PDB file of C-alpha atoms in Angstrom:
ATOM      1  CA  ASN A   1      97.331  82.509  83.252  1.00  0.00           C
ATOM      2  CA  ALA A   2      96.844  80.050  86.121  1.00  0.00           C
ATOM      3  CA  GLY A   3      99.437  81.902  88.253  1.00  0.00           C
ATOM      4  CA  VAL A   4     100.876  79.607  90.962  1.00  0.00           C
ATOM      5  CA  THR A   5      99.398  76.121  91.223  1.00  0.00           C
ATOM      6  CA  GLN A   6      99.975  73.555  93.952  1.00  0.00           C
ATOM      7  CA  THR A   7      99.200  69.864  94.221  1.00  0.00           C
ATOM      8  CA  PRO A   8      97.741  68.168  96.156  1.00  0.00           C
ATOM      9  CA  LYS A   9      95.245  70.455  97.911  1.00  0.00           C
ATOM     10  CA  PHE A  10      94.903  68.112 100.888  1.00  0.00           C
ATOM     11  CA  GLN A  11      97.015  65.209 102.157  1.00  0.00           C
ATOM     12  CA  VAL A  12      96.982  62.946 105.204  1.00  0.00           C
ATOM     13  CA  LEU A  13     100.174  61.037 106.027  1.00  0.00           C
ATOM     14  CA  LYS A  14     101.239  58.653 108.724  1.00  0.00           C
ATOM     15  CA  THR A  15     104.382  59.351 110.712  1.00  0.00           C
ATOM     16  CA  GLY A  16     107.424  58.219 108.739  1.00  0.00           C
ATOM     17  CA  GLN A  17     105.811  58.334 105.301  1.00  0.00           C
ATOM     18  CA  SER A  18     107.303  60.457 102.576  1.00  0.00           C
ATOM     19  CA  MET A  19     105.706  62.740 100.025  1.00  0.00           C
ATOM     20  CA  THR A  20     106.440  65.500  97.577  1.00  0.00           C
ATOM     21  CA  LEU A  21     104.457  68.737  97.261  1.00  0.00           C
ATOM     22  CA  GLN A  22     104.411  70.120  93.772  1.00  0.00           C
ATOM     23  CA  CYS A  23     104.392  73.785  92.727  1.00  0.00           C
ATOM     24  CA  ALA A  24     104.353  75.356  89.279  1.00  0.00           C
ATOM     25  CA  GLN A  25     104.093  78.903  88.008  1.00  0.00           C
ATOM     26  CA  ASP A  26     103.329  80.152  84.507  1.00  0.00           C
ATOM     27  CA  MET A  27     104.443  83.791  84.952  1.00  0.00           C
ATOM     28  CA  ASN A  28     108.092  83.232  83.894  1.00  0.00           C
ATOM     29  CA  HIS A  29     109.216  84.227  87.358  1.00  0.00           C
ATOM     30  CA  ASN A  30     112.827  83.692  88.437  1.00  0.00           C
ATOM     31  CA  SER A  31     112.361  83.174  92.179  1.00  0.00           C
ATOM     32  CA  MET A  32     110.254  80.617  93.987  1.00  0.00           C
ATOM     33  CA  TYR A  33     109.564  79.973  97.654  1.00  0.00           C
ATOM     34  CA  TRP A  34     108.083  77.438 100.034  1.00  0.00           C
ATOM     35  CA  TYR A  35     106.422  78.598 103.296  1.00  0.00           C
ATOM     36  CA  ARG A  36     104.533  76.888 106.055  1.00  0.00           C
ATOM     37  CA  GLN A  37     101.735  78.593 107.972  1.00  0.00           C
ATOM     38  CA  ASP A  38     100.777  77.544 111.498  1.00  0.00           C
ATOM     39  CA  PRO A  39      98.110  79.147 113.708  1.00  0.00           C
ATOM     40  CA  GLY A  40      99.454  82.250 115.426  1.00  0.00           C
ATOM     41  CA  MET A  41     102.870  81.996 113.770  1.00  0.00           C
ATOM     42  CA  GLY A  42     102.369  83.646 110.443  1.00  0.00           C
ATOM     43  CA  LEU A  43     104.227  82.450 107.353  1.00  0.00           C
ATOM     44  CA  ARG A  44     107.689  80.991 107.816  1.00  0.00           C
ATOM     45  CA  LEU A  45     110.096  80.423 104.967  1.00  0.00           C
ATOM     46  CA  ILE A  46     111.256  76.825 104.528  1.00  0.00           C
ATOM     47  CA  TYR A  47     113.422  77.037 101.348  1.00  0.00           C
ATOM     48  CA  TYR A  48     113.690  79.332  98.384  1.00  0.00           C
ATOM     49  CA  SER A  49     115.208  79.364  94.912  1.00  0.00           C
ATOM     50  CA  ALA A  50     116.400  82.776  93.776  1.00  0.00           C
ATOM     51  CA  SER A  51     116.840  81.508  90.212  1.00  0.00           C
ATOM     52  CA  GLU A  52     116.813  78.245  88.264  1.00  0.00           C
ATOM     53  CA  GLY A  53     119.608  75.992  89.507  1.00  0.00           C
ATOM     54  CA  THR A  54     119.945  77.533  92.970  1.00  0.00           C
ATOM     55  CA  THR A  55     118.275  76.762  96.301  1.00  0.00           C
ATOM     56  CA  ASP A  56     118.830  78.160  99.807  1.00  0.00           C
ATOM     57  CA  LYS A  57     117.596  77.417 103.281  1.00  0.00           C
ATOM     58  CA  GLY A  58     115.058  79.644 104.934  1.00  0.00           C
ATOM     59  CA  GLU A  59     114.034  79.946 108.564  1.00  0.00           C
ATOM     60  CA  VAL A  60     112.735  76.365 109.134  1.00  0.00           C
ATOM     61  CA  PRO A  61     114.460  73.962 106.675  1.00  0.00           C
ATOM     62  CA  ASN A  62     114.929  70.933 108.939  1.00  0.00           C
ATOM     63  CA  GLY A  63     113.045  67.847 107.736  1.00  0.00           C
ATOM     64  CA  TYR A  64     112.539  69.172 104.200  1.00  0.00           C
ATOM     65  CA  ASN A  65     114.315  69.045 100.844  1.00  0.00           C
ATOM     66  CA  VAL A  66     113.604  70.970  97.662  1.00  0.00           C
ATOM     67  CA  SER A  67     114.218  70.629  93.967  1.00  0.00           C
ATOM     68  CA  ARG A  68     114.064  73.428  91.384  1.00  0.00           C
ATOM     69  CA  LEU A  69     113.187  71.147  88.502  1.00  0.00           C
ATOM     70  CA  ASN A  70     113.155  73.925  85.903  1.00  0.00           C
ATOM     71  CA  LYS A  71     112.164  77.551  85.795  1.00  0.00           C
ATOM     72  CA  ARG A  72     108.479  76.735  86.242  1.00  0.00           C
ATOM     73  CA  GLU A  73     108.561  74.031  88.919  1.00  0.00           C
ATOM     74  CA  PHE A  74     109.738  73.901  92.522  1.00  0.00           C
ATOM     75  CA  SER A  75     108.960  70.865  94.637  1.00  0.00           C
ATOM     76  CA  LEU A  76     109.114  70.292  98.424  1.00  0.00           C
ATOM     77  CA  ARG A  77     109.867  66.819  99.789  1.00  0.00           C
ATOM     78  CA  LEU A  78     109.224  65.403 103.227  1.00  0.00           C
ATOM     79  CA  GLU A  79     111.422  62.318 103.527  1.00  0.00           C
ATOM     80  CA  SER A  80     110.014  61.084 106.845  1.00  0.00           C
ATOM     81  CA  ALA A  81     106.938  62.984 107.936  1.00  0.00           C
ATOM     82  CA  ALA A  82     106.484  63.930 111.577  1.00  0.00           C
ATOM     83  CA  PRO A  83     103.356  65.295 113.377  1.00  0.00           C
ATOM     84  CA  SER A  84     105.209  68.614 113.816  1.00  0.00           C
ATOM     85  CA  GLN A  85     105.047  69.027 110.040  1.00  0.00           C
ATOM     86  CA  THR A  86     101.257  69.209 110.133  1.00  0.00           C
ATOM     87  CA  SER A  87     100.648  72.604 108.578  1.00  0.00           C
ATOM     88  CA  VAL A  88      99.459  74.535 105.546  1.00  0.00           C
ATOM     89  CA  TYR A  89     102.149  74.828 102.879  1.00  0.00           C
ATOM     90  CA  PHE A  90     102.264  77.701 100.451  1.00  0.00           C
ATOM     91  CA  CYS A  91     104.360  78.104  97.349  1.00  0.00           C
ATOM     92  CA  ALA A  92     105.096  81.572  95.989  1.00  0.00           C
ATOM     93  CA  SER A  93     106.950  83.097  93.051  1.00  0.00           C
ATOM     94  CA  ARG A  94     108.506  86.434  92.230  1.00  0.00           C
ATOM     95  CA  ALA A  95     109.616  87.969  88.994  1.00  0.00           C
ATOM     96  CA  ASP A  96     113.199  88.919  89.637  1.00  0.00           C
ATOM     97  CA  PRO A  97     115.269  88.793  92.853  1.00  0.00           C
ATOM     98  CA  ARG A  98     117.410  91.652  91.575  1.00  0.00           C
ATOM     99  CA  GLY A  99     114.406  93.752  90.688  1.00  0.00           C
ATOM    100  CA  ALA A 100     113.108  96.582  92.750  1.00  0.00           C
ATOM    101  CA  TYR A 101     110.723  95.412  95.413  1.00  0.00           C
ATOM    102  CA  ASN A 102     108.351  93.306  93.367  1.00  0.00           C
ATOM    103  CA  GLU A 103     105.748  91.276  95.206  1.00  0.00           C
ATOM    104  CA  GLN A 104     105.454  87.542  95.726  1.00  0.00           C
ATOM    105  CA  PHE A 105     102.465  85.706  94.232  1.00  0.00           C
ATOM    106  CA  PHE A 106     101.100  82.857  96.310  1.00  0.00           C
ATOM    107  CA  GLY A 107      99.470  79.563  95.402  1.00  0.00           C
ATOM    108  CA  PRO A 108      96.284  78.235  97.055  1.00  0.00           C
ATOM    109  CA  GLY A 109      98.111  76.029  99.560  1.00  0.00           C
ATOM    110  CA  THR A 110      98.399  72.365 100.518  1.00  0.00           C
ATOM    111  CA  ARG A 111      96.849  71.288 103.785  1.00  0.00           C
ATOM    112  CA  LEU A 112      98.947  68.498 105.262  1.00  0.00           C
ATOM    113  CA  THR A 113      98.067  66.405 108.311  1.00  0.00           C
ATOM    114  CA  VAL A 114     100.616  63.959 109.735  1.00  0.00           C
ATOM    115  CA  LEU A 115      99.124  61.423 112.097  1.00  0.00           C
TER     116      LEU A 115
ATOM    117  CA  GLU B   1     117.446  89.069 112.980  1.00  0.00           C
ATOM    118  CA  ASP B   2     114.508  90.688 111.255  1.00  0.00           C
ATOM    119  CA  GLN B   3     111.336  90.861 113.348  1.00  0.00           C
ATOM    120  CA  VAL B   4     107.758  91.846 112.526  1.00  0.00           C
ATOM    121  CA  THR B   5     104.976  92.228 115.100  1.00  0.00           C
ATOM    122  CA  GLN B   6     101.362  92.916 114.155  1.00  0.00           C
ATOM    123  CA  SER B   7      98.682  94.238 116.477  1.00  0.00           C
ATOM    124  CA  PRO B   8      95.998  93.651 117.426  1.00  0.00           C
ATOM    125  CA  GLU B   9      95.771  89.930 116.776  1.00  0.00           C
ATOM    126  CA  ALA B  10      92.041  90.244 116.105  1.00  0.00           C
ATOM    127  CA  LEU B  11      89.716  93.160 115.418  1.00  0.00           C
ATOM    128  CA  ARG B  12      85.924  93.209 115.353  1.00  0.00           C
ATOM    129  CA  LEU B  13      84.342  96.181 113.608  1.00  0.00           C
ATOM    130  CA  GLN B  14      80.845  97.327 112.766  1.00  0.00           C
ATOM    131  CA  GLU B  15      80.270  98.118 109.144  1.00  0.00           C
ATOM    132  CA  GLY B  16      81.363 101.735 108.618  1.00  0.00           C
ATOM    133  CA  GLU B  17      83.570 101.841 111.749  1.00  0.00           C
ATOM    134  CA  SER B  18      87.024 102.910 110.630  1.00  0.00           C
ATOM    135  CA  SER B  19      90.138 101.517 112.299  1.00  0.00           C
ATOM    136  CA  SER B  20      93.865 100.946 111.891  1.00  0.00           C
ATOM    137  CA  LEU B  21      96.133  97.892 112.014  1.00  0.00           C
ATOM    138  CA  ASN B  22      99.709  98.192 113.187  1.00  0.00           C
ATOM    139  CA  CYS B  23     102.870  96.501 111.904  1.00  0.00           C
ATOM    140  CA  SER B  24     106.042  97.174 113.915  1.00  0.00           C
ATOM    141  CA  TYR B  25     109.331  95.986 112.463  1.00  0.00           C
ATOM    142  CA  THR B  26     113.031  95.667 113.256  1.00  0.00           C
ATOM    143  CA  VAL B  27     115.222  95.185 110.232  1.00  0.00           C
ATOM    144  CA  SER B  28     118.642  96.203 109.044  1.00  0.00           C
ATOM    145  CA  GLY B  29     118.266  98.050 105.781  1.00  0.00           C
ATOM    146  CA  LEU B  30     114.612  97.939 104.827  1.00  0.00           C
ATOM    147  CA  ARG B  31     114.180  97.261 101.110  1.00  0.00           C
ATOM    148  CA  GLY B  32     110.401  97.048 101.225  1.00  0.00           C
ATOM    149  CA  LEU B  33     107.363  96.508 103.439  1.00  0.00           C
ATOM    150  CA  PHE B  34     104.528  94.441 102.014  1.00  0.00           C
ATOM    151  CA  TRP B  35     100.861  94.153 102.963  1.00  0.00           C
ATOM    152  CA  TYR B  36      98.822  91.081 101.998  1.00  0.00           C
ATOM    153  CA  ARG B  37      95.217  90.062 102.494  1.00  0.00           C
ATOM    154  CA  GLN B  38      94.384  86.409 103.183  1.00  0.00           C
ATOM    155  CA  ASP B  39      90.901  84.930 103.027  1.00  0.00           C
ATOM    156  CA  PRO B  40      90.146  81.674 104.893  1.00  0.00           C
ATOM    157  CA  GLY B  41      91.441  78.639 103.031  1.00  0.00           C
ATOM    158  CA  LYS B  42      93.290  80.691 100.404  1.00  0.00           C
ATOM    159  CA  GLY B  43      96.765  81.993  99.727  1.00  0.00           C
ATOM    160  CA  PRO B  44      97.801  85.548 100.543  1.00  0.00           C
ATOM    161  CA  GLU B  45      96.881  88.212  98.020  1.00  0.00           C
ATOM    162  CA  PHE B  46      99.161  91.212  97.490  1.00  0.00           C
ATOM    163  CA  LEU B  47      97.907  94.644  98.472  1.00  0.00           C
ATOM    164  CA  PHE B  48     100.770  97.173  98.739  1.00  0.00           C
ATOM    165  CA  THR B  49     104.500  97.658  98.800  1.00  0.00           C
ATOM    166  CA  LEU B  50     106.020 100.625 100.697  1.00  0.00           C
ATOM    167  CA  TYR B  51     109.641 101.532 100.235  1.00  0.00           C
ATOM    168  CA  SER B  52     110.522 104.530 102.413  1.00  0.00           C
ATOM    169  CA  ALA B  53     109.319 106.458 105.445  1.00  0.00           C
ATOM    170  CA  GLY B  54     106.538 108.884 104.637  1.00  0.00           C
ATOM    171  CA  GLU B  55     105.195 106.874 101.706  1.00  0.00           C
ATOM    172  CA  GLU B  56     101.456 106.215 101.473  1.00  0.00           C
ATOM    173  CA  LYS B  57      99.412 104.003  99.167  1.00  0.00           C
ATOM    174  CA  GLU B  58      95.646 103.578  98.780  1.00  0.00           C
ATOM    175  CA  LYS B  59      93.321 101.013  97.296  1.00  0.00           C
ATOM    176  CA  GLU B  60      89.573 101.396  97.727  1.00  0.00           C
ATOM    177  CA  ARG B  61      88.928 101.562 101.501  1.00  0.00           C
ATOM    178  CA  LEU B  62      92.527 100.668 102.433  1.00  0.00           C
ATOM    179  CA  LYS B  63      95.421 103.059 103.002  1.00  0.00           C
ATOM    180  CA  ALA B  64      98.895 101.979 104.021  1.00  0.00           C
ATOM    181  CA  THR B  65     101.485 104.274 105.574  1.00  0.00           C
ATOM    182  CA  LEU B  66     105.114 103.762 106.600  1.00  0.00           C
ATOM    183  CA  THR B  67     107.426 105.263 109.199  1.00  0.00           C
ATOM    184  CA  LYS B  68     110.951 104.187 110.179  1.00  0.00           C
ATOM    185  CA  LYS B  69     109.667 101.741 112.747  1.00  0.00           C
ATOM    186  CA  GLU B  70     106.125 100.771 111.796  1.00  0.00           C
ATOM    187  CA  SER B  71     103.448 100.683 109.166  1.00  0.00           C
ATOM    188  CA  PHE B  72      99.717 101.202 109.489  1.00  0.00           C
ATOM    189  CA  LEU B  73      96.902  99.824 107.423  1.00  0.00           C
ATOM    190  CA  HIS B  74      93.893 102.102 107.741  1.00  0.00           C
ATOM    191  CA  ILE B  75      90.492 100.706 106.864  1.00  0.00           C
ATOM    192  CA  THR B  76      87.991 103.472 106.169  1.00  0.00           C
ATOM    193  CA  ALA B  77      84.249 102.729 106.451  1.00  0.00           C
ATOM    194  CA  PRO B  78      84.789  98.961 106.186  1.00  0.00           C
ATOM    195  CA  LYS B  79      82.286  96.605 104.613  1.00  0.00           C
ATOM    196  CA  PRO B  80      81.743  92.918 105.465  1.00  0.00           C
ATOM    197  CA  GLU B  81      83.753  91.922 102.391  1.00  0.00           C
ATOM    198  CA  ASP B  82      86.828  93.525 104.045  1.00  0.00           C
ATOM    199  CA  SER B  83      86.769  90.696 106.576  1.00  0.00           C
ATOM    200  CA  ALA B  84      90.067  88.810 106.209  1.00  0.00           C
ATOM    201  CA  THR B  85      93.465  88.334 107.835  1.00  0.00           C
ATOM    202  CA  TYR B  86      95.885  91.086 106.930  1.00  0.00           C
ATOM    203  CA  LEU B  87      99.577  90.183 106.826  1.00  0.00           C
ATOM    204  CA  CYS B  88     102.587  92.447 106.937  1.00  0.00           C
ATOM    205  CA  ALA B  89     106.067  91.429 105.753  1.00  0.00           C
ATOM    206  CA  VAL B  90     109.451  93.098 105.464  1.00  0.00           C
ATOM    207  CA  GLU B  91     112.353  92.511 103.118  1.00  0.00           C
ATOM    208  CA  ALA B  92     115.923  93.357 103.939  1.00  0.00           C
ATOM    209  CA  ALA B  93     118.805  91.801 102.045  1.00  0.00           C
ATOM    210  CA  GLY B  94     118.686  88.320 100.560  1.00  0.00           C
ATOM    211  CA  ASN B  95     115.468  88.113  98.555  1.00  0.00           C
ATOM    212  CA  LYS B  96     113.480  86.861 101.549  1.00  0.00           C
ATOM    213  CA  LEU B  97     110.387  88.121 103.347  1.00  0.00           C
ATOM    214  CA  THR B  98     109.804  87.999 107.134  1.00  0.00           C
ATOM    215  CA  PHE B  99     106.082  87.899 107.985  1.00  0.00           C
ATOM    216  CA  GLY B 100     104.234  89.035 111.054  1.00  0.00           C
ATOM    217  CA  GLY B 101     101.561  86.905 112.675  1.00  0.00           C
ATOM    218  CA  GLY B 102      98.695  88.754 111.006  1.00  0.00           C
ATOM    219  CA  THR B 103      95.581  90.609 112.194  1.00  0.00           C
ATOM    220  CA  ARG B 104      92.172  88.899 111.744  1.00  0.00           C
ATOM    221  CA  VAL B 105      89.563  91.480 110.893  1.00  0.00           C
ATOM    222  CA  LEU B 106      85.832  90.751 111.140  1.00  0.00           C
ATOM    223  CA  VAL B 107      83.400  93.385 109.884  1.00  0.00           C
ATOM    224  CA  LYS B 108      79.829  92.874 111.002  1.00  0.00           C
ATOM    225  CA  PRO B 109      76.886  94.316 109.009  1.00  0.00           C
TER     226      PRO B 109
END
């Protein structure tokens, strides 16, 4: 099992450009999440999908959109990138939102710089 | 609003020097408290889940404990390979985690 995979690993954008970050999991998990991690601020939830066909906003959703393409894939789109979106982006998945306290599994991250 | 505060922000230890990391939280209806380890340039790796006050879990040199207001991660006789950032997160309702800022641990040989 590859677990949670993310592409690309690194990306540099210019202000105003758009891009989509891809995430896939092969663990048959129901829930998937997108976080951003900035120095000194820990991980902050952008959007999540409790199950296939549903998406919800997290703590910092402005400037982002998501698509739960199928059970395996959850993408994050920046329509018009801004320097404030320079960050490391992590995707995570979890077996069952209704289950008892199961952990989230994280991908290796995408390091995004917006100039 | 759920809040998680970790202290200290950074910790330098000599190999073999035991210490504890603190995670204080404010949440309505704790469903679980999670500890993760994160190495530089990598995603967080799950360590423990604690569900109720008084619970303890151990893994090698790490031991996590939970009270009604905070959790501790004790590192006993650390080795250089224990150097990492340790993250604490809480879950209340809604299938979402709230993370603290993390504690960077450096263990020198």
